[in-house]
């Protein structure tokens, strides 16, 4: 069977694009620690006060020195605010929403998660550079979405 040169060029171009896209997925996974959410844990968003960690959201240090931060997102703020964590140590964030879907993005880092009512979004990040970081809600959540910001202080 004879395949036209023009057609062969496009077939190879399409194949090369697939390779490039797959390489982009694997490289960002391996080098930049991007990952799909994998932690499925549910809560009752109408009764967060029944969950000790979300009734009093905050920063706790475990015996091995790792840090856990529980956060409740709510129109139009994060609790606690500010969040103070140590530099250079793994910090596990456990996030949930008391109302609608929000986002939790620590600007300038790869810490970023959707915050979905009814679910706990969990991820671990290490902040090597001390300083103040802006936490932005990056999912549109209502009229004051653009004002929904918090502060992360890394010491
Ligand atoms: Cu919360 Cu946008």
PDB file of C-alpha atoms and ligand atoms in Angstrom:
ATOM      1  CA  UNK A   1       0.000   0.000   0.000  1.00  0.00           C
ATOM      2  CA  UNK A   2       1.306   3.406  -0.967  1.00  0.00           C
ATOM      3  CA  UNK A   3       0.987   6.181   1.643  1.00  0.00           C
ATOM      4  CA  UNK A   4       1.470   9.722   0.356  1.00  0.00           C
ATOM      5  CA  UNK A   5       4.452  11.628   1.731  1.00  0.00           C
ATOM      6  CA  UNK A   6       2.151  14.381   2.999  1.00  0.00           C
ATOM      7  CA  UNK A   7       0.090  11.820   4.918  1.00  0.00           C
ATOM      8  CA  UNK A   8       3.200  10.136   6.335  1.00  0.00           C
ATOM      9  CA  UNK A   9       4.444  13.503   7.625  1.00  0.00           C
ATOM     10  CA  UNK A  10       1.214  14.094   9.500  1.00  0.00           C
ATOM     11  CA  UNK A  11       1.122  10.546  10.880  1.00  0.00           C
ATOM     12  CA  UNK A  12       4.615  10.948  12.285  1.00  0.00           C
ATOM     13  CA  UNK A  13       3.760  14.427  13.606  1.00  0.00           C
ATOM     14  CA  UNK A  14       0.713  13.050  15.443  1.00  0.00           C
ATOM     15  CA  UNK A  15       2.779  10.198  16.893  1.00  0.00           C
ATOM     16  CA  UNK A  16       5.502  12.624  17.986  1.00  0.00           C
ATOM     17  CA  UNK A  17       2.920  14.856  19.710  1.00  0.00           C
ATOM     18  CA  UNK A  18       1.612  11.896  21.720  1.00  0.00           C
ATOM     19  CA  UNK A  19       5.177  11.128  22.834  1.00  0.00           C
ATOM     20  CA  UNK A  20       5.723  14.787  23.819  1.00  0.00           C
ATOM     21  CA  UNK A  21       2.486  14.941  25.829  1.00  0.00           C
ATOM     22  CA  UNK A  22       3.208  11.669  27.644  1.00  0.00           C
ATOM     23  CA  UNK A  23       6.751  12.853  28.375  1.00  0.00           C
ATOM     24  CA  UNK A  24       5.334  16.105  29.804  1.00  0.00           C
ATOM     25  CA  UNK A  25       3.069  14.124  32.152  1.00  0.00           C
ATOM     26  CA  UNK A  26       5.842  11.852  33.379  1.00  0.00           C
ATOM     27  CA  UNK A  27       8.417  14.630  33.705  1.00  0.00           C
ATOM     28  CA  UNK A  28       6.117  16.899  35.729  1.00  0.00           C
ATOM     29  CA  UNK A  29       5.143  13.919  37.886  1.00  0.00           C
ATOM     30  CA  UNK A  30       8.747  12.942  38.538  1.00  0.00           C
ATOM     31  CA  UNK A  31      10.540  16.273  38.651  1.00  0.00           C
ATOM     32  CA  UNK A  32       7.928  18.693  39.979  1.00  0.00           C
ATOM     33  CA  UNK A  33       5.977  16.324  42.225  1.00  0.00           C
ATOM     34  CA  UNK A  34       2.662  17.089  40.543  1.00  0.00           C
ATOM     35  CA  UNK A  35       0.156  14.380  41.281  1.00  0.00           C
ATOM     36  CA  UNK A  36      -3.532  13.663  40.997  1.00  0.00           C
ATOM     37  CA  UNK A  37      -5.529  13.628  44.224  1.00  0.00           C
ATOM     38  CA  UNK A  38      -5.463  10.185  45.746  1.00  0.00           C
ATOM     39  CA  UNK A  39      -6.858  10.645  49.188  1.00  0.00           C
ATOM     40  CA  UNK A  40     -10.572   9.954  49.362  1.00  0.00           C
ATOM     41  CA  UNK A  41     -11.882  10.726  52.798  1.00  0.00           C
ATOM     42  CA  UNK A  42     -15.339  12.072  53.468  1.00  0.00           C
ATOM     43  CA  UNK A  43     -16.759  14.377  56.135  1.00  0.00           C
ATOM     44  CA  UNK A  44     -20.195  15.845  56.734  1.00  0.00           C
ATOM     45  CA  UNK A  45     -19.809  19.479  55.626  1.00  0.00           C
ATOM     46  CA  UNK A  46     -22.897  20.529  57.616  1.00  0.00           C
ATOM     47  CA  UNK A  47     -21.458  19.156  60.870  1.00  0.00           C
ATOM     48  CA  UNK A  48     -17.744  20.023  60.823  1.00  0.00           C
ATOM     49  CA  UNK A  49     -17.967  20.833  64.536  1.00  0.00           C
ATOM     50  CA  UNK A  50     -18.294  17.079  65.136  1.00  0.00           C
ATOM     51  CA  UNK A  51     -14.764  16.530  63.803  1.00  0.00           C
ATOM     52  CA  UNK A  52     -12.205  17.681  66.391  1.00  0.00           C
ATOM     53  CA  UNK A  53      -9.601  18.672  63.793  1.00  0.00           C
ATOM     54  CA  UNK A  54     -12.083  20.818  61.859  1.00  0.00           C
ATOM     55  CA  UNK A  55     -13.966  22.144  64.885  1.00  0.00           C
ATOM     56  CA  UNK A  56     -10.670  23.746  65.933  1.00  0.00           C
ATOM     57  CA  UNK A  57      -8.619  23.922  62.740  1.00  0.00           C
ATOM     58  CA  UNK A  58      -4.948  24.625  63.284  1.00  0.00           C
ATOM     59  CA  UNK A  59      -1.352  23.474  63.232  1.00  0.00           C
ATOM     60  CA  UNK A  60      -0.204  20.422  65.204  1.00  0.00           C
ATOM     61  CA  UNK A  61       3.242  18.831  65.429  1.00  0.00           C
ATOM     62  CA  UNK A  62       3.479  15.040  65.548  1.00  0.00           C
ATOM     63  CA  UNK A  63       5.991  13.098  67.621  1.00  0.00           C
ATOM     64  CA  UNK A  64       8.253  12.535  64.587  1.00  0.00           C
ATOM     65  CA  UNK A  65       8.499  16.280  63.994  1.00  0.00           C
ATOM     66  CA  UNK A  66       6.204  16.376  60.991  1.00  0.00           C
ATOM     67  CA  UNK A  67       3.493  18.984  60.964  1.00  0.00           C
ATOM     68  CA  UNK A  68      -0.219  18.644  60.214  1.00  0.00           C
ATOM     69  CA  UNK A  69      -2.392  21.628  59.356  1.00  0.00           C
ATOM     70  CA  UNK A  70      -6.158  21.275  59.297  1.00  0.00           C
ATOM     71  CA  UNK A  71      -7.910  24.044  57.412  1.00  0.00           C
ATOM     72  CA  UNK A  72     -11.553  24.926  56.888  1.00  0.00           C
ATOM     73  CA  UNK A  73     -12.373  27.023  53.836  1.00  0.00           C
ATOM     74  CA  UNK A  74     -15.576  29.015  54.015  1.00  0.00           C
ATOM     75  CA  UNK A  75     -17.049  31.948  52.083  1.00  0.00           C
ATOM     76  CA  UNK A  76     -14.721  34.006  51.941  1.00  0.00           C
ATOM     77  CA  UNK A  77     -11.849  33.069  54.241  1.00  0.00           C
ATOM     78  CA  UNK A  78      -9.580  30.297  55.437  1.00  0.00           C
ATOM     79  CA  UNK A  79      -9.363  29.187  59.041  1.00  0.00           C
ATOM     80  CA  UNK A  80      -6.834  29.414  60.625  1.00  0.00           C
ATOM     81  CA  UNK A  81      -5.355  32.607  59.221  1.00  0.00           C
ATOM     82  CA  UNK A  82      -2.438  33.088  59.299  1.00  0.00           C
ATOM     83  CA  UNK A  83      -1.063  29.550  59.195  1.00  0.00           C
ATOM     84  CA  UNK A  84       2.398  29.342  60.772  1.00  0.00           C
ATOM     85  CA  UNK A  85       4.616  26.380  59.829  1.00  0.00           C
ATOM     86  CA  UNK A  86       8.324  25.563  60.208  1.00  0.00           C
ATOM     87  CA  UNK A  87      10.703  25.756  57.248  1.00  0.00           C
ATOM     88  CA  UNK A  88      12.331  22.644  55.826  1.00  0.00           C
ATOM     89  CA  UNK A  89       9.954  20.124  57.382  1.00  0.00           C
ATOM     90  CA  UNK A  90       7.145  18.190  55.717  1.00  0.00           C
ATOM     91  CA  UNK A  91       3.802  19.861  56.297  1.00  0.00           C
ATOM     92  CA  UNK A  92       0.650  17.845  55.657  1.00  0.00           C
ATOM     93  CA  UNK A  93      -2.389  19.924  54.836  1.00  0.00           C
ATOM     94  CA  UNK A  94      -5.863  18.537  55.491  1.00  0.00           C
ATOM     95  CA  UNK A  95      -8.455  20.782  53.912  1.00  0.00           C
ATOM     96  CA  UNK A  96     -12.196  20.809  53.773  1.00  0.00           C
ATOM     97  CA  UNK A  97     -14.970  23.249  52.957  1.00  0.00           C
ATOM     98  CA  UNK A  98     -17.966  24.202  55.045  1.00  0.00           C
ATOM     99  CA  UNK A  99     -19.986  25.421  52.070  1.00  0.00           C
ATOM    100  CA  UNK A 100     -19.033  25.475  48.392  1.00  0.00           C
ATOM    101  CA  UNK A 101     -15.977  24.412  46.407  1.00  0.00           C
ATOM    102  CA  UNK A 102     -12.888  26.535  47.039  1.00  0.00           C
ATOM    103  CA  UNK A 103      -9.258  26.379  46.036  1.00  0.00           C
ATOM    104  CA  UNK A 104      -6.159  26.465  48.217  1.00  0.00           C
ATOM    105  CA  UNK A 105      -3.096  27.675  46.405  1.00  0.00           C
ATOM    106  CA  UNK A 106       0.082  28.733  48.159  1.00  0.00           C
ATOM    107  CA  UNK A 107       1.249  31.258  45.589  1.00  0.00           C
ATOM    108  CA  UNK A 108       4.747  30.660  44.262  1.00  0.00           C
ATOM    109  CA  UNK A 109       4.892  26.995  45.369  1.00  0.00           C
ATOM    110  CA  UNK A 110       3.430  23.757  44.025  1.00  0.00           C
ATOM    111  CA  UNK A 111       1.082  23.493  47.013  1.00  0.00           C
ATOM    112  CA  UNK A 112      -2.345  23.670  45.423  1.00  0.00           C
ATOM    113  CA  UNK A 113      -5.534  21.709  46.004  1.00  0.00           C
ATOM    114  CA  UNK A 114      -9.244  21.889  45.373  1.00  0.00           C
ATOM    115  CA  UNK A 115     -11.262  22.109  48.561  1.00  0.00           C
ATOM    116  CA  UNK A 116     -14.517  20.263  48.079  1.00  0.00           C
ATOM    117  CA  UNK A 117     -17.352  20.169  50.621  1.00  0.00           C
ATOM    118  CA  UNK A 118     -17.817  16.640  51.917  1.00  0.00           C
ATOM    119  CA  UNK A 119     -14.208  15.628  51.260  1.00  0.00           C
ATOM    120  CA  UNK A 120     -10.831  16.031  52.904  1.00  0.00           C
ATOM    121  CA  UNK A 121      -8.148  17.125  50.463  1.00  0.00           C
ATOM    122  CA  UNK A 122      -4.749  16.085  51.745  1.00  0.00           C
ATOM    123  CA  UNK A 123      -1.284  16.807  50.452  1.00  0.00           C
ATOM    124  CA  UNK A 124       2.179  17.213  51.896  1.00  0.00           C
ATOM    125  CA  UNK A 125       4.592  19.992  51.027  1.00  0.00           C
ATOM    126  CA  UNK A 126       7.930  21.189  52.362  1.00  0.00           C
ATOM    127  CA  UNK A 127       8.676  24.918  52.357  1.00  0.00           C
ATOM    128  CA  UNK A 128      12.419  25.505  52.298  1.00  0.00           C
ATOM    129  CA  UNK A 129      12.330  29.307  52.103  1.00  0.00           C
ATOM    130  CA  UNK A 130      11.131  31.156  55.197  1.00  0.00           C
ATOM    131  CA  UNK A 131       8.823  34.065  54.541  1.00  0.00           C
ATOM    132  CA  UNK A 132       5.233  35.076  54.049  1.00  0.00           C
ATOM    133  CA  UNK A 133       3.222  33.430  51.324  1.00  0.00           C
ATOM    134  CA  UNK A 134      -0.190  34.356  50.008  1.00  0.00           C
ATOM    135  CA  UNK A 135      -2.836  31.636  50.035  1.00  0.00           C
ATOM    136  CA  UNK A 136      -5.328  32.278  47.261  1.00  0.00           C
ATOM    137  CA  UNK A 137      -8.668  30.651  46.577  1.00  0.00           C
ATOM    138  CA  UNK A 138      -8.335  29.650  42.950  1.00  0.00           C
ATOM    139  CA  UNK A 139     -11.780  28.194  42.367  1.00  0.00           C
ATOM    140  CA  UNK A 140     -14.546  30.695  41.691  1.00  0.00           C
ATOM    141  CA  UNK A 141     -16.821  30.563  44.739  1.00  0.00           C
ATOM    142  CA  UNK A 142     -18.977  33.660  44.694  1.00  0.00           C
ATOM    143  CA  UNK A 143     -19.113  37.453  44.632  1.00  0.00           C
ATOM    144  CA  UNK A 144     -16.151  37.931  46.957  1.00  0.00           C
ATOM    145  CA  UNK A 145     -13.994  35.139  45.542  1.00  0.00           C
ATOM    146  CA  UNK A 146     -11.236  37.601  44.604  1.00  0.00           C
ATOM    147  CA  UNK A 147     -10.981  38.678  48.254  1.00  0.00           C
ATOM    148  CA  UNK A 148     -10.596  35.129  49.567  1.00  0.00           C
ATOM    149  CA  UNK A 149      -6.952  35.133  50.557  1.00  0.00           C
ATOM    150  CA  UNK A 150      -5.005  33.914  53.551  1.00  0.00           C
ATOM    151  CA  UNK A 151      -1.444  34.016  54.757  1.00  0.00           C
ATOM    152  CA  UNK A 152       1.107  31.255  55.278  1.00  0.00           C
ATOM    153  CA  UNK A 153       4.087  32.164  57.419  1.00  0.00           C
ATOM    154  CA  UNK A 154       7.116  29.887  57.104  1.00  0.00           C
ATOM    155  CA  UNK A 155       9.632  30.302  59.934  1.00  0.00           C
TER     156      UNK A 155
HETATM  157 CU1  LIG B   1     -13.254  30.589  47.744  1.00  0.00          CU
HETATM  158 CU2  LIG B   1     -12.962  31.426  45.550  1.00  0.00          CU
END
